[in-house]
């Protein structure tokens, strides 16, 4: 088998392998979400705002003073997941055929142009995909508001009222956070667990 033929067949095989891996990626239930959180200082998505992004890695704790807002009046969430959706464009059969069958001529400066074009078309056979919104019913990420630092025990003066939870989960767009507007001191971005605190 000629070297050019082996290269072209390897190119086709690798493109097919990448496409198959991408299709399997789409079916994985544990695909990481990217979470965009817009925090507003007033209820009703008004006032000053700050946009935070969580890339789906380890949890991220953000102190309220870092976002430079006096309080959190409302929160808007946008979750995205990468969907591998190839747009396949097959190579031109004319160039592919000539790339496989023509013999190189070292005296001709245009010799091998068909191979170059065919390889370029093989490399650009498909576009990889795009970010798509996640339906709220399928979303796994959210924001947990904390009254104190989530990674340490409360100091004596910070103790919450008996029976009061030290955190509050925001898993959907929330136009009014009520009492948590003034209680929240930290925002934790990450995957939520409705049954127990992440600590």
mmCIF file with all atom_site columns, C-alpha atoms in Angstrom:
data_model
loop_
_atom_site.group_PDB
_atom_site.id
_atom_site.type_symbol
_atom_site.label_atom_id
_atom_site.label_alt_id
_atom_site.label_comp_id
_atom_site.label_asym_id
_atom_site.label_entity_id
_atom_site.label_seq_id
_atom_site.pdbx_PDB_ins_code
_atom_site.Cartn_x
_atom_site.Cartn_y
_atom_site.Cartn_z
_atom_site.occupancy
_atom_site.B_iso_or_equiv
_atom_site.pdbx_formal_charge
_atom_site.auth_seq_id
_atom_site.auth_comp_id
_atom_site.auth_asym_id
_atom_site.auth_atom_id
_atom_site.pdbx_PDB_model_num
ATOM 1   C CA . UNK A 1 1   ? 0.000   0.000  0.000   1.00 0.00 ? 1   UNK A CA 1
ATOM 2   C CA . UNK A 1 2   ? 1.358   3.402  -0.965  1.00 0.00 ? 2   UNK A CA 1
ATOM 3   C CA . UNK A 1 3   ? 2.352   5.848  1.769   1.00 0.00 ? 3   UNK A CA 1
ATOM 4   C CA . UNK A 1 4   ? -0.206  8.457  0.607   1.00 0.00 ? 4   UNK A CA 1
ATOM 5   C CA . UNK A 1 5   ? -2.987  5.877  0.675   1.00 0.00 ? 5   UNK A CA 1
ATOM 6   C CA . UNK A 1 6   ? -2.048  4.856  4.215   1.00 0.00 ? 6   UNK A CA 1
ATOM 7   C CA . UNK A 1 7   ? -2.041  8.513  5.334   1.00 0.00 ? 7   UNK A CA 1
ATOM 8   C CA . UNK A 1 8   ? -5.461  9.197  3.779   1.00 0.00 ? 8   UNK A CA 1
ATOM 9   C CA . UNK A 1 9   ? -6.978  6.026  5.227   1.00 0.00 ? 9   UNK A CA 1
ATOM 10  C CA . UNK A 1 10  ? -5.534  6.883  8.649   1.00 0.00 ? 10  UNK A CA 1
ATOM 11  C CA . UNK A 1 11  ? -7.086  10.352 8.318   1.00 0.00 ? 11  UNK A CA 1
ATOM 12  C CA . UNK A 1 12  ? -10.494 8.850  7.526   1.00 0.00 ? 12  UNK A CA 1
ATOM 13  C CA . UNK A 1 13  ? -10.202 6.399  10.432  1.00 0.00 ? 13  UNK A CA 1
ATOM 14  C CA . UNK A 1 14  ? -9.225  9.109  12.918  1.00 0.00 ? 14  UNK A CA 1
ATOM 15  C CA . UNK A 1 15  ? -12.103 11.352 11.799  1.00 0.00 ? 15  UNK A CA 1
ATOM 16  C CA . UNK A 1 16  ? -14.487 8.421  12.224  1.00 0.00 ? 16  UNK A CA 1
ATOM 17  C CA . UNK A 1 17  ? -13.033 7.655  15.666  1.00 0.00 ? 17  UNK A CA 1
ATOM 18  C CA . UNK A 1 18  ? -13.444 11.257 16.834  1.00 0.00 ? 18  UNK A CA 1
ATOM 19  C CA . UNK A 1 19  ? -17.042 11.332 15.576  1.00 0.00 ? 19  UNK A CA 1
ATOM 20  C CA . UNK A 1 20  ? -17.854 8.051  17.377  1.00 0.00 ? 20  UNK A CA 1
ATOM 21  C CA . UNK A 1 21  ? -16.284 9.314  20.622  1.00 0.00 ? 21  UNK A CA 1
ATOM 22  C CA . UNK A 1 22  ? -18.306 12.519 20.342  1.00 0.00 ? 22  UNK A CA 1
ATOM 23  C CA . UNK A 1 23  ? -21.572 10.629 19.877  1.00 0.00 ? 23  UNK A CA 1
ATOM 24  C CA . UNK A 1 24  ? -20.804 8.564  22.989  1.00 0.00 ? 24  UNK A CA 1
ATOM 25  C CA . UNK A 1 25  ? -20.050 11.802 24.867  1.00 0.00 ? 25  UNK A CA 1
ATOM 26  C CA . UNK A 1 26  ? -23.566 13.078 24.059  1.00 0.00 ? 26  UNK A CA 1
ATOM 27  C CA . UNK A 1 27  ? -25.132 10.003 25.677  1.00 0.00 ? 27  UNK A CA 1
ATOM 28  C CA . UNK A 1 28  ? -23.157 10.247 28.928  1.00 0.00 ? 28  UNK A CA 1
ATOM 29  C CA . UNK A 1 29  ? -25.462 11.219 31.814  1.00 0.00 ? 29  UNK A CA 1
ATOM 30  C CA . UNK A 1 30  ? -22.553 12.789 33.735  1.00 0.00 ? 30  UNK A CA 1
ATOM 31  C CA . UNK A 1 31  ? -21.576 15.435 31.190  1.00 0.00 ? 31  UNK A CA 1
ATOM 32  C CA . UNK A 1 32  ? -20.328 18.514 33.004  1.00 0.00 ? 32  UNK A CA 1
ATOM 33  C CA . UNK A 1 33  ? -22.523 21.573 32.964  1.00 0.00 ? 33  UNK A CA 1
ATOM 34  C CA . UNK A 1 34  ? -21.220 25.096 32.641  1.00 0.00 ? 34  UNK A CA 1
ATOM 35  C CA . UNK A 1 35  ? -23.135 27.399 34.977  1.00 0.00 ? 35  UNK A CA 1
ATOM 36  C CA . UNK A 1 36  ? -23.543 31.153 34.474  1.00 0.00 ? 36  UNK A CA 1
ATOM 37  C CA . UNK A 1 37  ? -24.951 32.965 37.504  1.00 0.00 ? 37  UNK A CA 1
ATOM 38  C CA . UNK A 1 38  ? -26.092 36.581 37.335  1.00 0.00 ? 38  UNK A CA 1
ATOM 39  C CA . UNK A 1 39  ? -26.444 38.059 40.815  1.00 0.00 ? 39  UNK A CA 1
ATOM 40  C CA . UNK A 1 40  ? -28.554 41.229 41.206  1.00 0.00 ? 40  UNK A CA 1
ATOM 41  C CA . UNK A 1 41  ? -28.449 43.557 44.193  1.00 0.00 ? 41  UNK A CA 1
ATOM 42  C CA . UNK A 1 42  ? -32.235 44.151 44.111  1.00 0.00 ? 42  UNK A CA 1
ATOM 43  C CA . UNK A 1 43  ? -35.279 41.853 43.808  1.00 0.00 ? 43  UNK A CA 1
ATOM 44  C CA . UNK A 1 44  ? -36.849 41.517 40.378  1.00 0.00 ? 44  UNK A CA 1
ATOM 45  C CA . UNK A 1 45  ? -33.455 41.253 38.603  1.00 0.00 ? 45  UNK A CA 1
ATOM 46  C CA . UNK A 1 46  ? -32.757 44.948 39.122  1.00 0.00 ? 46  UNK A CA 1
ATOM 47  C CA . UNK A 1 47  ? -29.938 47.050 40.523  1.00 0.00 ? 47  UNK A CA 1
ATOM 48  C CA . UNK A 1 48  ? -26.244 46.406 40.145  1.00 0.00 ? 48  UNK A CA 1
ATOM 49  C CA . UNK A 1 49  ? -25.321 42.954 38.942  1.00 0.00 ? 49  UNK A CA 1
ATOM 50  C CA . UNK A 1 50  ? -22.374 40.626 38.638  1.00 0.00 ? 50  UNK A CA 1
ATOM 51  C CA . UNK A 1 51  ? -21.992 37.587 36.381  1.00 0.00 ? 51  UNK A CA 1
ATOM 52  C CA . UNK A 1 52  ? -20.138 34.533 37.685  1.00 0.00 ? 52  UNK A CA 1
ATOM 53  C CA . UNK A 1 53  ? -19.148 31.454 35.676  1.00 0.00 ? 53  UNK A CA 1
ATOM 54  C CA . UNK A 1 54  ? -18.525 27.950 36.966  1.00 0.00 ? 54  UNK A CA 1
ATOM 55  C CA . UNK A 1 55  ? -16.861 25.548 34.503  1.00 0.00 ? 55  UNK A CA 1
ATOM 56  C CA . UNK A 1 56  ? -18.044 22.300 36.095  1.00 0.00 ? 56  UNK A CA 1
ATOM 57  C CA . UNK A 1 57  ? -14.923 21.426 38.068  1.00 0.00 ? 57  UNK A CA 1
ATOM 58  C CA . UNK A 1 58  ? -14.530 21.468 41.861  1.00 0.00 ? 58  UNK A CA 1
ATOM 59  C CA . UNK A 1 59  ? -16.951 23.582 43.873  1.00 0.00 ? 59  UNK A CA 1
ATOM 60  C CA . UNK A 1 60  ? -16.166 27.276 44.012  1.00 0.00 ? 60  UNK A CA 1
ATOM 61  C CA . UNK A 1 61  ? -16.915 29.433 47.044  1.00 0.00 ? 61  UNK A CA 1
ATOM 62  C CA . UNK A 1 62  ? -17.250 33.169 46.359  1.00 0.00 ? 62  UNK A CA 1
ATOM 63  C CA . UNK A 1 63  ? -17.424 35.668 49.256  1.00 0.00 ? 63  UNK A CA 1
ATOM 64  C CA . UNK A 1 64  ? -20.075 38.359 48.888  1.00 0.00 ? 64  UNK A CA 1
ATOM 65  C CA . UNK A 1 65  ? -17.456 41.105 49.238  1.00 0.00 ? 65  UNK A CA 1
ATOM 66  C CA . UNK A 1 66  ? -15.604 39.758 46.167  1.00 0.00 ? 66  UNK A CA 1
ATOM 67  C CA . UNK A 1 67  ? -18.565 40.449 43.890  1.00 0.00 ? 67  UNK A CA 1
ATOM 68  C CA . UNK A 1 68  ? -18.818 43.968 45.375  1.00 0.00 ? 68  UNK A CA 1
ATOM 69  C CA . UNK A 1 69  ? -22.565 43.980 45.878  1.00 0.00 ? 69  UNK A CA 1
ATOM 70  C CA . UNK A 1 70  ? -24.150 45.152 49.150  1.00 0.00 ? 70  UNK A CA 1
ATOM 71  C CA . UNK A 1 71  ? -26.576 42.201 49.121  1.00 0.00 ? 71  UNK A CA 1
ATOM 72  C CA . UNK A 1 72  ? -28.148 39.616 46.808  1.00 0.00 ? 72  UNK A CA 1
ATOM 73  C CA . UNK A 1 73  ? -31.723 40.503 45.890  1.00 0.00 ? 73  UNK A CA 1
ATOM 74  C CA . UNK A 1 74  ? -32.269 38.066 43.011  1.00 0.00 ? 74  UNK A CA 1
ATOM 75  C CA . UNK A 1 75  ? -30.411 35.419 41.019  1.00 0.00 ? 75  UNK A CA 1
ATOM 76  C CA . UNK A 1 76  ? -30.695 34.265 37.417  1.00 0.00 ? 76  UNK A CA 1
ATOM 77  C CA . UNK A 1 77  ? -29.170 30.928 36.327  1.00 0.00 ? 77  UNK A CA 1
ATOM 78  C CA . UNK A 1 78  ? -28.127 29.741 32.877  1.00 0.00 ? 78  UNK A CA 1
ATOM 79  C CA . UNK A 1 79  ? -26.768 26.210 32.446  1.00 0.00 ? 79  UNK A CA 1
ATOM 80  C CA . UNK A 1 80  ? -25.072 24.965 29.292  1.00 0.00 ? 80  UNK A CA 1
ATOM 81  C CA . UNK A 1 81  ? -23.739 21.597 28.205  1.00 0.00 ? 81  UNK A CA 1
ATOM 82  C CA . UNK A 1 82  ? -21.469 20.882 25.242  1.00 0.00 ? 82  UNK A CA 1
ATOM 83  C CA . UNK A 1 83  ? -23.225 18.860 22.576  1.00 0.00 ? 83  UNK A CA 1
ATOM 84  C CA . UNK A 1 84  ? -21.045 17.150 20.007  1.00 0.00 ? 84  UNK A CA 1
ATOM 85  C CA . UNK A 1 85  ? -23.032 17.644 16.824  1.00 0.00 ? 85  UNK A CA 1
ATOM 86  C CA . UNK A 1 86  ? -20.883 17.097 13.759  1.00 0.00 ? 86  UNK A CA 1
ATOM 87  C CA . UNK A 1 87  ? -21.732 18.826 10.524  1.00 0.00 ? 87  UNK A CA 1
ATOM 88  C CA . UNK A 1 88  ? -20.196 16.306 8.125   1.00 0.00 ? 88  UNK A CA 1
ATOM 89  C CA . UNK A 1 89  ? -18.827 17.589 4.831   1.00 0.00 ? 89  UNK A CA 1
ATOM 90  C CA . UNK A 1 90  ? -17.408 14.753 2.725   1.00 0.00 ? 90  UNK A CA 1
ATOM 91  C CA . UNK A 1 91  ? -14.253 15.456 0.704   1.00 0.00 ? 91  UNK A CA 1
ATOM 92  C CA . UNK A 1 92  ? -14.550 16.120 -3.016  1.00 0.00 ? 92  UNK A CA 1
ATOM 93  C CA . UNK A 1 93  ? -14.375 12.659 -4.699  1.00 0.00 ? 93  UNK A CA 1
ATOM 94  C CA . UNK A 1 94  ? -12.297 14.061 -7.594  1.00 0.00 ? 94  UNK A CA 1
ATOM 95  C CA . UNK A 1 95  ? -9.484  15.272 -5.327  1.00 0.00 ? 95  UNK A CA 1
ATOM 96  C CA . UNK A 1 96  ? -9.723  12.180 -3.124  1.00 0.00 ? 96  UNK A CA 1
ATOM 97  C CA . UNK A 1 97  ? -9.408  9.862  -6.138  1.00 0.00 ? 97  UNK A CA 1
ATOM 98  C CA . UNK A 1 98  ? -6.447  11.780 -7.569  1.00 0.00 ? 98  UNK A CA 1
ATOM 99  C CA . UNK A 1 99  ? -4.753  11.888 -4.175  1.00 0.00 ? 99  UNK A CA 1
ATOM 100 C CA . UNK A 1 100 ? -4.975  8.099  -3.982  1.00 0.00 ? 100 UNK A CA 1
ATOM 101 C CA . UNK A 1 101 ? -4.003  7.297  -7.576  1.00 0.00 ? 101 UNK A CA 1
ATOM 102 C CA . UNK A 1 102 ? -1.634  9.976  -8.911  1.00 0.00 ? 102 UNK A CA 1
ATOM 103 C CA . UNK A 1 103 ? 2.086   9.272  -8.935  1.00 0.00 ? 103 UNK A CA 1
ATOM 104 C CA . UNK A 1 104 ? 4.331   12.017 -7.593  1.00 0.00 ? 104 UNK A CA 1
ATOM 105 C CA . UNK A 1 105 ? 6.388   13.864 -10.209 1.00 0.00 ? 105 UNK A CA 1
ATOM 106 C CA . UNK A 1 106 ? 9.318   15.701 -8.651  1.00 0.00 ? 106 UNK A CA 1
ATOM 107 C CA . UNK A 1 107 ? 9.803   17.851 -11.750 1.00 0.00 ? 107 UNK A CA 1
ATOM 108 C CA . UNK A 1 108 ? 6.215   19.194 -11.671 1.00 0.00 ? 108 UNK A CA 1
ATOM 109 C CA . UNK A 1 109 ? 5.727   21.978 -9.062  1.00 0.00 ? 109 UNK A CA 1
ATOM 110 C CA . UNK A 1 110 ? 1.960   21.300 -9.005  1.00 0.00 ? 110 UNK A CA 1
ATOM 111 C CA . UNK A 1 111 ? 2.361   17.602 -8.367  1.00 0.00 ? 111 UNK A CA 1
ATOM 112 C CA . UNK A 1 112 ? 0.714   16.572 -5.124  1.00 0.00 ? 112 UNK A CA 1
ATOM 113 C CA . UNK A 1 113 ? -1.753  19.467 -5.065  1.00 0.00 ? 113 UNK A CA 1
ATOM 114 C CA . UNK A 1 114 ? -4.669  17.006 -5.123  1.00 0.00 ? 114 UNK A CA 1
ATOM 115 C CA . UNK A 1 115 ? -3.225  15.222 -2.084  1.00 0.00 ? 115 UNK A CA 1
ATOM 116 C CA . UNK A 1 116 ? -2.879  18.522 -0.233  1.00 0.00 ? 116 UNK A CA 1
ATOM 117 C CA . UNK A 1 117 ? -6.491  19.532 -1.010  1.00 0.00 ? 117 UNK A CA 1
ATOM 118 C CA . UNK A 1 118 ? -7.826  16.079 -0.074  1.00 0.00 ? 118 UNK A CA 1
ATOM 119 C CA . UNK A 1 119 ? -5.971  16.115 3.266   1.00 0.00 ? 119 UNK A CA 1
ATOM 120 C CA . UNK A 1 120 ? -7.256  19.622 3.980   1.00 0.00 ? 120 UNK A CA 1
ATOM 121 C CA . UNK A 1 121 ? -10.828 18.513 3.224   1.00 0.00 ? 121 UNK A CA 1
ATOM 122 C CA . UNK A 1 122 ? -10.418 15.414 5.408   1.00 0.00 ? 122 UNK A CA 1
ATOM 123 C CA . UNK A 1 123 ? -9.186  17.556 8.301   1.00 0.00 ? 123 UNK A CA 1
ATOM 124 C CA . UNK A 1 124 ? -12.224 19.839 7.972   1.00 0.00 ? 124 UNK A CA 1
ATOM 125 C CA . UNK A 1 125 ? -14.816 17.102 7.497   1.00 0.00 ? 125 UNK A CA 1
ATOM 126 C CA . UNK A 1 126 ? -16.976 18.227 10.382  1.00 0.00 ? 126 UNK A CA 1
ATOM 127 C CA . UNK A 1 127 ? -17.555 20.970 12.878  1.00 0.00 ? 127 UNK A CA 1
ATOM 128 C CA . UNK A 1 128 ? -17.288 19.689 16.425  1.00 0.00 ? 128 UNK A CA 1
ATOM 129 C CA . UNK A 1 129 ? -20.415 20.999 18.108  1.00 0.00 ? 129 UNK A CA 1
ATOM 130 C CA . UNK A 1 130 ? -21.837 23.746 20.279  1.00 0.00 ? 130 UNK A CA 1
ATOM 131 C CA . UNK A 1 131 ? -23.000 24.716 23.763  1.00 0.00 ? 131 UNK A CA 1
ATOM 132 C CA . UNK A 1 132 ? -26.709 24.080 24.348  1.00 0.00 ? 132 UNK A CA 1
ATOM 133 C CA . UNK A 1 133 ? -28.950 25.203 27.225  1.00 0.00 ? 133 UNK A CA 1
ATOM 134 C CA . UNK A 1 134 ? -29.910 22.584 29.815  1.00 0.00 ? 134 UNK A CA 1
ATOM 135 C CA . UNK A 1 135 ? -33.590 22.242 30.655  1.00 0.00 ? 135 UNK A CA 1
ATOM 136 C CA . UNK A 1 136 ? -34.309 23.182 34.252  1.00 0.00 ? 136 UNK A CA 1
ATOM 137 C CA . UNK A 1 137 ? -35.808 19.752 34.957  1.00 0.00 ? 137 UNK A CA 1
ATOM 138 C CA . UNK A 1 138 ? -32.506 18.095 33.925  1.00 0.00 ? 138 UNK A CA 1
ATOM 139 C CA . UNK A 1 139 ? -30.120 20.605 35.498  1.00 0.00 ? 139 UNK A CA 1
ATOM 140 C CA . UNK A 1 140 ? -27.665 19.378 38.121  1.00 0.00 ? 140 UNK A CA 1
ATOM 141 C CA . UNK A 1 141 ? -25.854 22.592 39.028  1.00 0.00 ? 141 UNK A CA 1
ATOM 142 C CA . UNK A 1 142 ? -26.925 25.489 41.173  1.00 0.00 ? 142 UNK A CA 1
ATOM 143 C CA . UNK A 1 143 ? -25.916 28.000 43.802  1.00 0.00 ? 143 UNK A CA 1
ATOM 144 C CA . UNK A 1 144 ? -25.857 27.421 47.546  1.00 0.00 ? 144 UNK A CA 1
ATOM 145 C CA . UNK A 1 145 ? -26.005 30.549 49.678  1.00 0.00 ? 145 UNK A CA 1
ATOM 146 C CA . UNK A 1 146 ? -24.235 30.351 53.025  1.00 0.00 ? 146 UNK A CA 1
ATOM 147 C CA . UNK A 1 147 ? -24.749 32.524 56.082  1.00 0.00 ? 147 UNK A CA 1
ATOM 148 C CA . UNK A 1 148 ? -21.172 31.755 57.247  1.00 0.00 ? 148 UNK A CA 1
ATOM 149 C CA . UNK A 1 149 ? -18.052 30.260 55.707  1.00 0.00 ? 149 UNK A CA 1
ATOM 150 C CA . UNK A 1 150 ? -18.971 26.785 54.430  1.00 0.00 ? 150 UNK A CA 1
ATOM 151 C CA . UNK A 1 151 ? -15.561 25.283 55.264  1.00 0.00 ? 151 UNK A CA 1
ATOM 152 C CA . UNK A 1 152 ? -15.450 26.133 58.965  1.00 0.00 ? 152 UNK A CA 1
ATOM 153 C CA . UNK A 1 153 ? -17.664 25.964 62.041  1.00 0.00 ? 153 UNK A CA 1
ATOM 154 C CA . UNK A 1 154 ? -19.531 29.073 63.062  1.00 0.00 ? 154 UNK A CA 1
ATOM 155 C CA . UNK A 1 155 ? -17.904 31.353 65.623  1.00 0.00 ? 155 UNK A CA 1
ATOM 156 C CA . UNK A 1 156 ? -19.858 31.904 68.876  1.00 0.00 ? 156 UNK A CA 1
ATOM 157 C CA . UNK A 1 157 ? -21.359 35.186 67.620  1.00 0.00 ? 157 UNK A CA 1
ATOM 158 C CA . UNK A 1 158 ? -22.344 33.660 64.259  1.00 0.00 ? 158 UNK A CA 1
ATOM 159 C CA . UNK A 1 159 ? -24.569 30.885 65.567  1.00 0.00 ? 159 UNK A CA 1
ATOM 160 C CA . UNK A 1 160 ? -27.839 30.598 63.668  1.00 0.00 ? 160 UNK A CA 1
ATOM 161 C CA . UNK A 1 161 ? -31.206 30.431 65.365  1.00 0.00 ? 161 UNK A CA 1
ATOM 162 C CA . UNK A 1 162 ? -32.142 26.916 66.535  1.00 0.00 ? 162 UNK A CA 1
ATOM 163 C CA . UNK A 1 163 ? -33.560 24.897 63.626  1.00 0.00 ? 163 UNK A CA 1
ATOM 164 C CA . UNK A 1 164 ? -32.388 27.389 60.992  1.00 0.00 ? 164 UNK A CA 1
ATOM 165 C CA . UNK A 1 165 ? -30.268 25.983 58.175  1.00 0.00 ? 165 UNK A CA 1
ATOM 166 C CA . UNK A 1 166 ? -26.952 27.722 57.547  1.00 0.00 ? 166 UNK A CA 1
ATOM 167 C CA . UNK A 1 167 ? -27.427 27.374 53.772  1.00 0.00 ? 167 UNK A CA 1
ATOM 168 C CA . UNK A 1 168 ? -30.080 27.920 51.119  1.00 0.00 ? 168 UNK A CA 1
ATOM 169 C CA . UNK A 1 169 ? -30.070 26.284 47.664  1.00 0.00 ? 169 UNK A CA 1
ATOM 170 C CA . UNK A 1 170 ? -30.970 28.295 44.569  1.00 0.00 ? 170 UNK A CA 1
ATOM 171 C CA . UNK A 1 171 ? -31.691 25.837 41.761  1.00 0.00 ? 171 UNK A CA 1
ATOM 172 C CA . UNK A 1 172 ? -33.894 28.024 39.536  1.00 0.00 ? 172 UNK A CA 1
ATOM 173 C CA . UNK A 1 173 ? -34.243 31.683 38.618  1.00 0.00 ? 173 UNK A CA 1
ATOM 174 C CA . UNK A 1 174 ? -35.248 33.462 41.841  1.00 0.00 ? 174 UNK A CA 1
ATOM 175 C CA . UNK A 1 175 ? -36.649 37.006 41.554  1.00 0.00 ? 175 UNK A CA 1
ATOM 176 C CA . UNK A 1 176 ? -36.726 37.582 45.343  1.00 0.00 ? 176 UNK A CA 1
ATOM 177 C CA . UNK A 1 177 ? -34.468 35.882 47.881  1.00 0.00 ? 177 UNK A CA 1
ATOM 178 C CA . UNK A 1 178 ? -36.423 37.202 50.862  1.00 0.00 ? 178 UNK A CA 1
ATOM 179 C CA . UNK A 1 179 ? -34.496 36.949 54.139  1.00 0.00 ? 179 UNK A CA 1
ATOM 180 C CA . UNK A 1 180 ? -31.504 35.373 52.366  1.00 0.00 ? 180 UNK A CA 1
ATOM 181 C CA . UNK A 1 181 ? -30.969 38.696 50.640  1.00 0.00 ? 181 UNK A CA 1
ATOM 182 C CA . UNK A 1 182 ? -29.303 39.951 53.828  1.00 0.00 ? 182 UNK A CA 1
ATOM 183 C CA . UNK A 1 183 ? -28.243 36.603 55.379  1.00 0.00 ? 183 UNK A CA 1
ATOM 184 C CA . UNK A 1 184 ? -26.045 35.379 52.507  1.00 0.00 ? 184 UNK A CA 1
ATOM 185 C CA . UNK A 1 185 ? -22.312 35.959 52.975  1.00 0.00 ? 185 UNK A CA 1
ATOM 186 C CA . UNK A 1 186 ? -20.943 33.327 50.592  1.00 0.00 ? 186 UNK A CA 1
ATOM 187 C CA . UNK A 1 187 ? -22.045 31.782 47.297  1.00 0.00 ? 187 UNK A CA 1
ATOM 188 C CA . UNK A 1 188 ? -21.055 28.219 46.488  1.00 0.00 ? 188 UNK A CA 1
ATOM 189 C CA . UNK A 1 189 ? -21.212 27.303 42.798  1.00 0.00 ? 189 UNK A CA 1
ATOM 190 C CA . UNK A 1 190 ? -21.342 23.626 41.909  1.00 0.00 ? 190 UNK A CA 1
ATOM 191 C CA . UNK A 1 191 ? -23.450 20.510 41.638  1.00 0.00 ? 191 UNK A CA 1
ATOM 192 C CA . UNK A 1 192 ? -26.265 20.506 44.117  1.00 0.00 ? 192 UNK A CA 1
ATOM 193 C CA . UNK A 1 193 ? -27.314 17.794 46.531  1.00 0.00 ? 193 UNK A CA 1
ATOM 194 C CA . UNK A 1 194 ? -30.795 18.486 47.821  1.00 0.00 ? 194 UNK A CA 1
ATOM 195 C CA . UNK A 1 195 ? -30.530 16.093 50.758  1.00 0.00 ? 195 UNK A CA 1
ATOM 196 C CA . UNK A 1 196 ? -27.516 17.416 52.682  1.00 0.00 ? 196 UNK A CA 1
ATOM 197 C CA . UNK A 1 197 ? -25.019 20.256 52.744  1.00 0.00 ? 197 UNK A CA 1
ATOM 198 C CA . UNK A 1 198 ? -21.737 20.003 50.870  1.00 0.00 ? 198 UNK A CA 1
ATOM 199 C CA . UNK A 1 199 ? -19.032 20.871 53.317  1.00 0.00 ? 199 UNK A CA 1
#
